[in-house]
PDB file of C-alpha atoms and ligand atoms in Angstrom:
ATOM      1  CA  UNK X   1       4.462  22.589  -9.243  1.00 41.00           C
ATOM      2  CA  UNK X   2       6.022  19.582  -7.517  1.00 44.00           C
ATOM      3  CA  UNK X   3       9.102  18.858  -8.204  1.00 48.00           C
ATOM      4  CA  UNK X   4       9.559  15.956  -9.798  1.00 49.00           C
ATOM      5  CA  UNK X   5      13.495  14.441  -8.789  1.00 48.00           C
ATOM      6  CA  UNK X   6      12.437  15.266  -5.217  1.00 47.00           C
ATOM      7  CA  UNK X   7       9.775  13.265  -5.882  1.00 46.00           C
ATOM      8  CA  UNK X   8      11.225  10.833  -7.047  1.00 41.00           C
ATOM      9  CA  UNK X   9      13.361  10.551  -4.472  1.00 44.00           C
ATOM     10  CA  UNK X  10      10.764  10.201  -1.973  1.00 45.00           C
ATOM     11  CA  UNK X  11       9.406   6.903  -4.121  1.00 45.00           C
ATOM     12  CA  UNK X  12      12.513   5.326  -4.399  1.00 41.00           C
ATOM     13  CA  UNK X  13      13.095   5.778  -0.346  1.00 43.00           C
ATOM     14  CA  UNK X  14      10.100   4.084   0.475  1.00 45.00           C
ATOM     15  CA  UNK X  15       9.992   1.240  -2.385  1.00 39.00           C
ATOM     16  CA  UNK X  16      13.178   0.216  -0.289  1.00 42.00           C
ATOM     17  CA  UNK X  17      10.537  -0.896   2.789  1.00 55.00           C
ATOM     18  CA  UNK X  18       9.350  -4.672   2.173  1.00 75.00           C
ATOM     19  CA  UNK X  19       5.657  -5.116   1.833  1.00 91.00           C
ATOM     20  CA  UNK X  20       4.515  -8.418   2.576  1.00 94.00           C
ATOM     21  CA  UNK X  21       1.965  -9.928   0.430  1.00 98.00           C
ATOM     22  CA  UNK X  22      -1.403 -10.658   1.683  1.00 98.00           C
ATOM     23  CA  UNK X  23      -1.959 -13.667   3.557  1.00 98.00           C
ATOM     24  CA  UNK X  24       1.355 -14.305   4.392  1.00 96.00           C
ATOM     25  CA  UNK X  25       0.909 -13.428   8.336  1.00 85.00           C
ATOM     26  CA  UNK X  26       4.897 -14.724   9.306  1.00 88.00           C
ATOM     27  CA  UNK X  27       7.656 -13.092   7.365  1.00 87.00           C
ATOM     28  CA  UNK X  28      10.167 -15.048   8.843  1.00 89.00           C
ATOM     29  CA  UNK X  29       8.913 -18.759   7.941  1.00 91.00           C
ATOM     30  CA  UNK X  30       7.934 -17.037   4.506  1.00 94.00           C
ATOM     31  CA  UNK X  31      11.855 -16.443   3.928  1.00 94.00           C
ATOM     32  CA  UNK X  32      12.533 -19.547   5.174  1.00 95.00           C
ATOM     33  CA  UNK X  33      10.108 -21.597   2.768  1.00 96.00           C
ATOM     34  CA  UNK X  34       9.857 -19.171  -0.114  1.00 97.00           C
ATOM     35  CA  UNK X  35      11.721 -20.097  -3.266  1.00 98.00           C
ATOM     36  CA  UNK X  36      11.224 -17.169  -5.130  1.00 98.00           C
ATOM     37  CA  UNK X  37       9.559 -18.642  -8.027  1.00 98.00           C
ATOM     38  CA  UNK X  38       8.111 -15.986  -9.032  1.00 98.00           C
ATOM     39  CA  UNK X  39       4.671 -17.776  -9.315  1.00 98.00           C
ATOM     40  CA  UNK X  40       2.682 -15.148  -7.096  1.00 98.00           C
ATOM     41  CA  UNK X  41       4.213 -12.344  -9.108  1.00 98.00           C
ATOM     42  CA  UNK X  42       3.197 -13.836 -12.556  1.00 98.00           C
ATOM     43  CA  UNK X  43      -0.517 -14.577 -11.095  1.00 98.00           C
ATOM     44  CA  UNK X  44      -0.885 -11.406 -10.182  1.00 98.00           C
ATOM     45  CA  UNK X  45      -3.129  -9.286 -12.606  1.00 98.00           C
ATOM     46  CA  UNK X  46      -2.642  -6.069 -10.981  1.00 98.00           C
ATOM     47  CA  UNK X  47       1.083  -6.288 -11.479  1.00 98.00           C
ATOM     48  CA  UNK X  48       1.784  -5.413  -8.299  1.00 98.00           C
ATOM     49  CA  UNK X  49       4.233  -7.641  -7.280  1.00 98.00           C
ATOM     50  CA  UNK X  50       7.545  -7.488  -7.737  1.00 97.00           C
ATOM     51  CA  UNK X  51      10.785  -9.070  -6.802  1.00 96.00           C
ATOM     52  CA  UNK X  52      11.850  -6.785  -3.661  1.00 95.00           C
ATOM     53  CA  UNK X  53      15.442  -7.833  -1.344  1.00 93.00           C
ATOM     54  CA  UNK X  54      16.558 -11.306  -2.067  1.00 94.00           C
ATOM     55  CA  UNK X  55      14.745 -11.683  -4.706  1.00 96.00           C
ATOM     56  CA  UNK X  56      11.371 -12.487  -2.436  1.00 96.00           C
ATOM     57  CA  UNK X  57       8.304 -11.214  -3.939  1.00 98.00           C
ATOM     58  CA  UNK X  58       6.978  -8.059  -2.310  1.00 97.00           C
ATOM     59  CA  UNK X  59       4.275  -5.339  -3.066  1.00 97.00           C
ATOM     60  CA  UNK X  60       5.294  -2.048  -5.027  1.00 97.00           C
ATOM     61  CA  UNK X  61       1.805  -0.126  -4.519  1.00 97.00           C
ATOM     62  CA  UNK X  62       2.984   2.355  -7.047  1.00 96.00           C
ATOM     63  CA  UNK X  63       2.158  -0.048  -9.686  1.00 96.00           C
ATOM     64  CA  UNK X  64      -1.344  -0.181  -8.387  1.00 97.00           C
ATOM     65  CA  UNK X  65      -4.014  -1.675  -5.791  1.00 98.00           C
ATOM     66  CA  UNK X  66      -4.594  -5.089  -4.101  1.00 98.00           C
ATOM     67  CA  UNK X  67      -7.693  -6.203  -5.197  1.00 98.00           C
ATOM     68  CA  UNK X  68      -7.378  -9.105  -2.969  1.00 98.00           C
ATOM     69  CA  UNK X  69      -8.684 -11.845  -5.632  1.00 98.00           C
ATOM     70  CA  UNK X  70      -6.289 -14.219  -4.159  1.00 98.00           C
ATOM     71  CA  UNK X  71      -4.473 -15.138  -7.309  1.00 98.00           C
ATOM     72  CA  UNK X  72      -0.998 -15.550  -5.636  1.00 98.00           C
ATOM     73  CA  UNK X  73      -1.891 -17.510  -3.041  1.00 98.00           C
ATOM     74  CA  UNK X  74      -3.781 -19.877  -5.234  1.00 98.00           C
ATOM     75  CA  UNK X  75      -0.849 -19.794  -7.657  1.00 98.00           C
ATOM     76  CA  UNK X  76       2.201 -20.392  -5.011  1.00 98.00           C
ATOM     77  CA  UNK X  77       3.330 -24.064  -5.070  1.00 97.00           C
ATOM     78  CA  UNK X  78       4.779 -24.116  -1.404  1.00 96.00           C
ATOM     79  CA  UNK X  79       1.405 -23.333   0.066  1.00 96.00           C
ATOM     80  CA  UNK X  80       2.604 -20.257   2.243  1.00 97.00           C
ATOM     81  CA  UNK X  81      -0.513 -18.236   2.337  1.00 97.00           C
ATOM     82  CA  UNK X  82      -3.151 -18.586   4.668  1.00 97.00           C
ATOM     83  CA  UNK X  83      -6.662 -19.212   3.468  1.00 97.00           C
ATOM     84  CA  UNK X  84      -9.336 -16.545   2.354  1.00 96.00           C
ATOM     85  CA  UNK X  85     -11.155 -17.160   5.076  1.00 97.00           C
ATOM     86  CA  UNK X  86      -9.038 -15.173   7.016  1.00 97.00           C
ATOM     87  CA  UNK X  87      -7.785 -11.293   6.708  1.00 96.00           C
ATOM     88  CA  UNK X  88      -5.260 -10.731   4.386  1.00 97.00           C
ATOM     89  CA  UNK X  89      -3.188  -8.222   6.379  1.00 95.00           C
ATOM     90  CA  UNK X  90      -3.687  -5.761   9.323  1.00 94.00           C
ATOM     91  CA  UNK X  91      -2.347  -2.474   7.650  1.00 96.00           C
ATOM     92  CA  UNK X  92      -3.809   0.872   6.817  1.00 97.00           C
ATOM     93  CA  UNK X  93      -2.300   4.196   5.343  1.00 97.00           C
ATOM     94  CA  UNK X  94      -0.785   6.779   6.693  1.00 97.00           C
ATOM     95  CA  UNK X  95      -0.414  10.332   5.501  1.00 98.00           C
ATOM     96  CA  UNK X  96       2.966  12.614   6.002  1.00 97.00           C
ATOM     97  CA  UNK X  97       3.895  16.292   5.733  1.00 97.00           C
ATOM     98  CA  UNK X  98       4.951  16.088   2.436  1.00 97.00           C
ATOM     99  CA  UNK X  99       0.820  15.957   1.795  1.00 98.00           C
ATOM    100  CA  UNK X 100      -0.183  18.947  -0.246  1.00 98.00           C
ATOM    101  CA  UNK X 101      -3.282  19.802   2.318  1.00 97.00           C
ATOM    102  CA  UNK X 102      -0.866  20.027   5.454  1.00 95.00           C
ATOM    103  CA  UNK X 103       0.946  22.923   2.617  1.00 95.00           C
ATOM    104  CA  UNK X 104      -2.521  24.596   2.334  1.00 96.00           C
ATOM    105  CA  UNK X 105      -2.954  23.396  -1.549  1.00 97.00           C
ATOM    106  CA  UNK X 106      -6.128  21.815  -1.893  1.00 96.00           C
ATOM    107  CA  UNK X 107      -5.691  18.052  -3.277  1.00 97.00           C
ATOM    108  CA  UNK X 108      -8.086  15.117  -2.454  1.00 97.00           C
ATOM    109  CA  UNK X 109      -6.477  12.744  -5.048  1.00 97.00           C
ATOM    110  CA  UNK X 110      -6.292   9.987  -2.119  1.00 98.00           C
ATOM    111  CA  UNK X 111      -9.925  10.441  -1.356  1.00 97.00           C
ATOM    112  CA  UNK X 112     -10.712   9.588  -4.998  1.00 97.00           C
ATOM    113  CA  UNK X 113      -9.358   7.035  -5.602  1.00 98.00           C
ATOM    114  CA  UNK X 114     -10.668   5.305  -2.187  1.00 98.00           C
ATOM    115  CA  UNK X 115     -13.910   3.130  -2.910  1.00 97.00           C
ATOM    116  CA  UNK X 116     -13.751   2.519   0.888  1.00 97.00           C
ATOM    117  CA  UNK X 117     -14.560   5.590   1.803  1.00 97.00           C
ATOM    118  CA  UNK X 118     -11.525   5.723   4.715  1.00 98.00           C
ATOM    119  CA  UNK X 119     -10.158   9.090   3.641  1.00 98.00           C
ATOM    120  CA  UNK X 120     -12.760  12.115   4.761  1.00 96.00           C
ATOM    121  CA  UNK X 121     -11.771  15.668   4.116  1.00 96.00           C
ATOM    122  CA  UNK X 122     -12.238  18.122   7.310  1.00 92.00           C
ATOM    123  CA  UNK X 123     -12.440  21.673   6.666  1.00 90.00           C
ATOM    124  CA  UNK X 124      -9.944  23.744   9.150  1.00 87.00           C
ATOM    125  CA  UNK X 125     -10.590  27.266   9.624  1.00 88.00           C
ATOM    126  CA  UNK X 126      -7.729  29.003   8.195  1.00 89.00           C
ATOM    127  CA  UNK X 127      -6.565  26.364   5.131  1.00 92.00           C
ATOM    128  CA  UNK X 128      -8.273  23.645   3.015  1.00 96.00           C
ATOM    129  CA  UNK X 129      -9.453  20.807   4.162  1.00 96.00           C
ATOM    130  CA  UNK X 130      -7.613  17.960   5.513  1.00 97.00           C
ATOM    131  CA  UNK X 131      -7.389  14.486   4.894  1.00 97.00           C
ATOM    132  CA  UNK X 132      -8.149  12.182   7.825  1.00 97.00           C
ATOM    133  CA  UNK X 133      -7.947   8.559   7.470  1.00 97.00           C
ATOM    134  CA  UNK X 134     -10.710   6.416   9.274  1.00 97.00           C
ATOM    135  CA  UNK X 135      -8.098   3.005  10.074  1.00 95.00           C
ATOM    136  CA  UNK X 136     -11.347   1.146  10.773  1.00 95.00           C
ATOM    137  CA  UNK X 137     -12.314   1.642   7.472  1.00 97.00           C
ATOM    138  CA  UNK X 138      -9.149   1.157   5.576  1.00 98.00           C
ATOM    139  CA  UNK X 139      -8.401  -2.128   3.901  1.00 98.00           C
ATOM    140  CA  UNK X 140      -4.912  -1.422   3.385  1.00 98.00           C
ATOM    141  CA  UNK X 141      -5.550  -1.861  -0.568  1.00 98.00           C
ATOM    142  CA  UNK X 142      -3.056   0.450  -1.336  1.00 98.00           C
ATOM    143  CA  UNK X 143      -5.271   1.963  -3.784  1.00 98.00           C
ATOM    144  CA  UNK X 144      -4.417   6.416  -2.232  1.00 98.00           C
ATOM    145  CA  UNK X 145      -0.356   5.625  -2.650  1.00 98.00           C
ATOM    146  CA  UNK X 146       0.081   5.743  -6.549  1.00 98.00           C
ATOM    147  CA  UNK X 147      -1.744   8.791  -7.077  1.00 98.00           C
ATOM    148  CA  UNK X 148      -0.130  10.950  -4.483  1.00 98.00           C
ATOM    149  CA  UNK X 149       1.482  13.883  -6.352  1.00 98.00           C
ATOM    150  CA  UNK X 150       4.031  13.941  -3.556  1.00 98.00           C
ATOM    151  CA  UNK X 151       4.397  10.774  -2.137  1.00 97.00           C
ATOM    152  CA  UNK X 152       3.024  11.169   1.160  1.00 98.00           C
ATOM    153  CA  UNK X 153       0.983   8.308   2.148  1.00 98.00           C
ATOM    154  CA  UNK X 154       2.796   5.230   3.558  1.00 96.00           C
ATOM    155  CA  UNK X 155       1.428   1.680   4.541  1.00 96.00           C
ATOM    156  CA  UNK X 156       1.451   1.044   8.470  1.00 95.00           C
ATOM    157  CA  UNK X 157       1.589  -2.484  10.009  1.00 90.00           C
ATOM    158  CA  UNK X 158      -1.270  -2.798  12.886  1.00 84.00           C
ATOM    159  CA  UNK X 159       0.606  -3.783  16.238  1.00 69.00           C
ATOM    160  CA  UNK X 160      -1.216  -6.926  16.957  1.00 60.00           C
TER     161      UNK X 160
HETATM  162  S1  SF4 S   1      -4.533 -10.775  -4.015  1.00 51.19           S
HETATM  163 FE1  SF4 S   1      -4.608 -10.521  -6.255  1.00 51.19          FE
HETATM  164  S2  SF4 S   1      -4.232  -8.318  -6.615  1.00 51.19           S
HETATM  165 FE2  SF4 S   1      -3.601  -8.775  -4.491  1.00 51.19          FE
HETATM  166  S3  SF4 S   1      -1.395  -9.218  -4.643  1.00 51.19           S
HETATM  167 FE3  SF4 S   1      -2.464 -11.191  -4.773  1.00 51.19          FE
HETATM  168  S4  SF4 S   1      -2.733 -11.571  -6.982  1.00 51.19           S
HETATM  169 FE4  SF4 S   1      -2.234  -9.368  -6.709  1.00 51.19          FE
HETATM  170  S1  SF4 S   2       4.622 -18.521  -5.424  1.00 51.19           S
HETATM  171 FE1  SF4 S   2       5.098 -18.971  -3.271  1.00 51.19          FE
HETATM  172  S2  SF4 S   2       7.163 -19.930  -3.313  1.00 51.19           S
HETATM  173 FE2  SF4 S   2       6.853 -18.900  -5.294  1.00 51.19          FE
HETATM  174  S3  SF4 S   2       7.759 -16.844  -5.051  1.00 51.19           S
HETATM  175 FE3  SF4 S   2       5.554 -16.668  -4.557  1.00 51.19          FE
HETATM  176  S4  SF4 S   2       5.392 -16.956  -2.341  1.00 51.19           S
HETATM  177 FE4  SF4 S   2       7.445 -17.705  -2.975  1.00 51.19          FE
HETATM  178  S1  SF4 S   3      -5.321   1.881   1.471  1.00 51.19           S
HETATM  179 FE1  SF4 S   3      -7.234   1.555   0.262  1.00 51.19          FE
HETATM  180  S2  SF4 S   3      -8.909   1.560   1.786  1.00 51.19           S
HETATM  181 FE2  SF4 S   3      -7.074   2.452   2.811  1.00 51.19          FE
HETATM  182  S3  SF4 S   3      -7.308   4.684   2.546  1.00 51.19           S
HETATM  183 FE3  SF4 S   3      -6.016   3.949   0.820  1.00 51.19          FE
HETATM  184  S4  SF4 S   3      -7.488   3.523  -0.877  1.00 51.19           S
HETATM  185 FE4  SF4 S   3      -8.667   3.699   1.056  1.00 51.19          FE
END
């Protein structure tokens, strides 16, 4: 049984990282031009975004996935996204010791809920299998986070 104020805990730690929204490629002229609106965050179907530090508009992937239908950017006034022609972010998960499989419980929520396919479970000899993500394959959706039982996968930036 996981316990659920440690877990809690865990959330709460990392909902204090800023997640940029997608197609915003400079967070520093986003801050600069961003007036906090709130257009992006009321365009946005998945209900993902949320007012983070500042009051600028961030990404809570507990709430749910990107689906990237470009709503916010369409919606913002001030024109800060870049098009859809382009990628909307260079991230992809990561997944921590907290993960039930490192523990030797078996758990492939994350692989479930992955329509990408990124998250392939390896059998060990020894223990259950263990999730490996395939960052090639990962769209950084954010889709694996929510349904974590224990928190354990976090979104990583790609060093350009
Ligand atoms: S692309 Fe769509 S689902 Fe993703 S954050 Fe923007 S409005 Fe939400
Ligand atoms: S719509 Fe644009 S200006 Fe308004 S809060 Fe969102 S990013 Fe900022
Ligand atoms: S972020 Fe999306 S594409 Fe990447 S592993 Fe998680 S569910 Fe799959």
């Amino acid at each position: 049984m996981v316990d659920q104020r440690r877990r809690f805990f865990l959330r709460s730690a990392k909902m204090a990282q800023q997640q940029s929204l997608p197609w915003i490629k400079d967070i520093g002229a986003f801050t600069d031009h961003c007036t906090r609106c709130g257009e992006c965050e009321r365009a946005c179907e998945e209900q993902i975004i949320v007012s983070g530090d500042g009051g600028f508009p961030t990404i809570d992937f507990n709430h749910g996935e990107c689906t990237f239908c470009f709503a916010c950017a369409d919606s913002c006034p001030e024109g800060l996204f870049h098009p859809n022609t382009e990628p909307p972010w260079q991230q992809y998960v990561s997944i921590d010791e907290n993960c039930l499989a490192q523990k030797n419980i078996e758990c492939r929520s994350c692989h479930d809920a992955c329509d990408e396919r990124a998250i392939r479970f390896q059998h060990r000899l020894g223990s259950v299998a263990q999730p490996e993500i395939n960052v090639k394959d990962c769209t950084g959706c954010g889709a694996c986070i929510a349904p974590c039982p224990t928190n354990a996968i976090t979104m990583e930036q790609q060093q350009a």
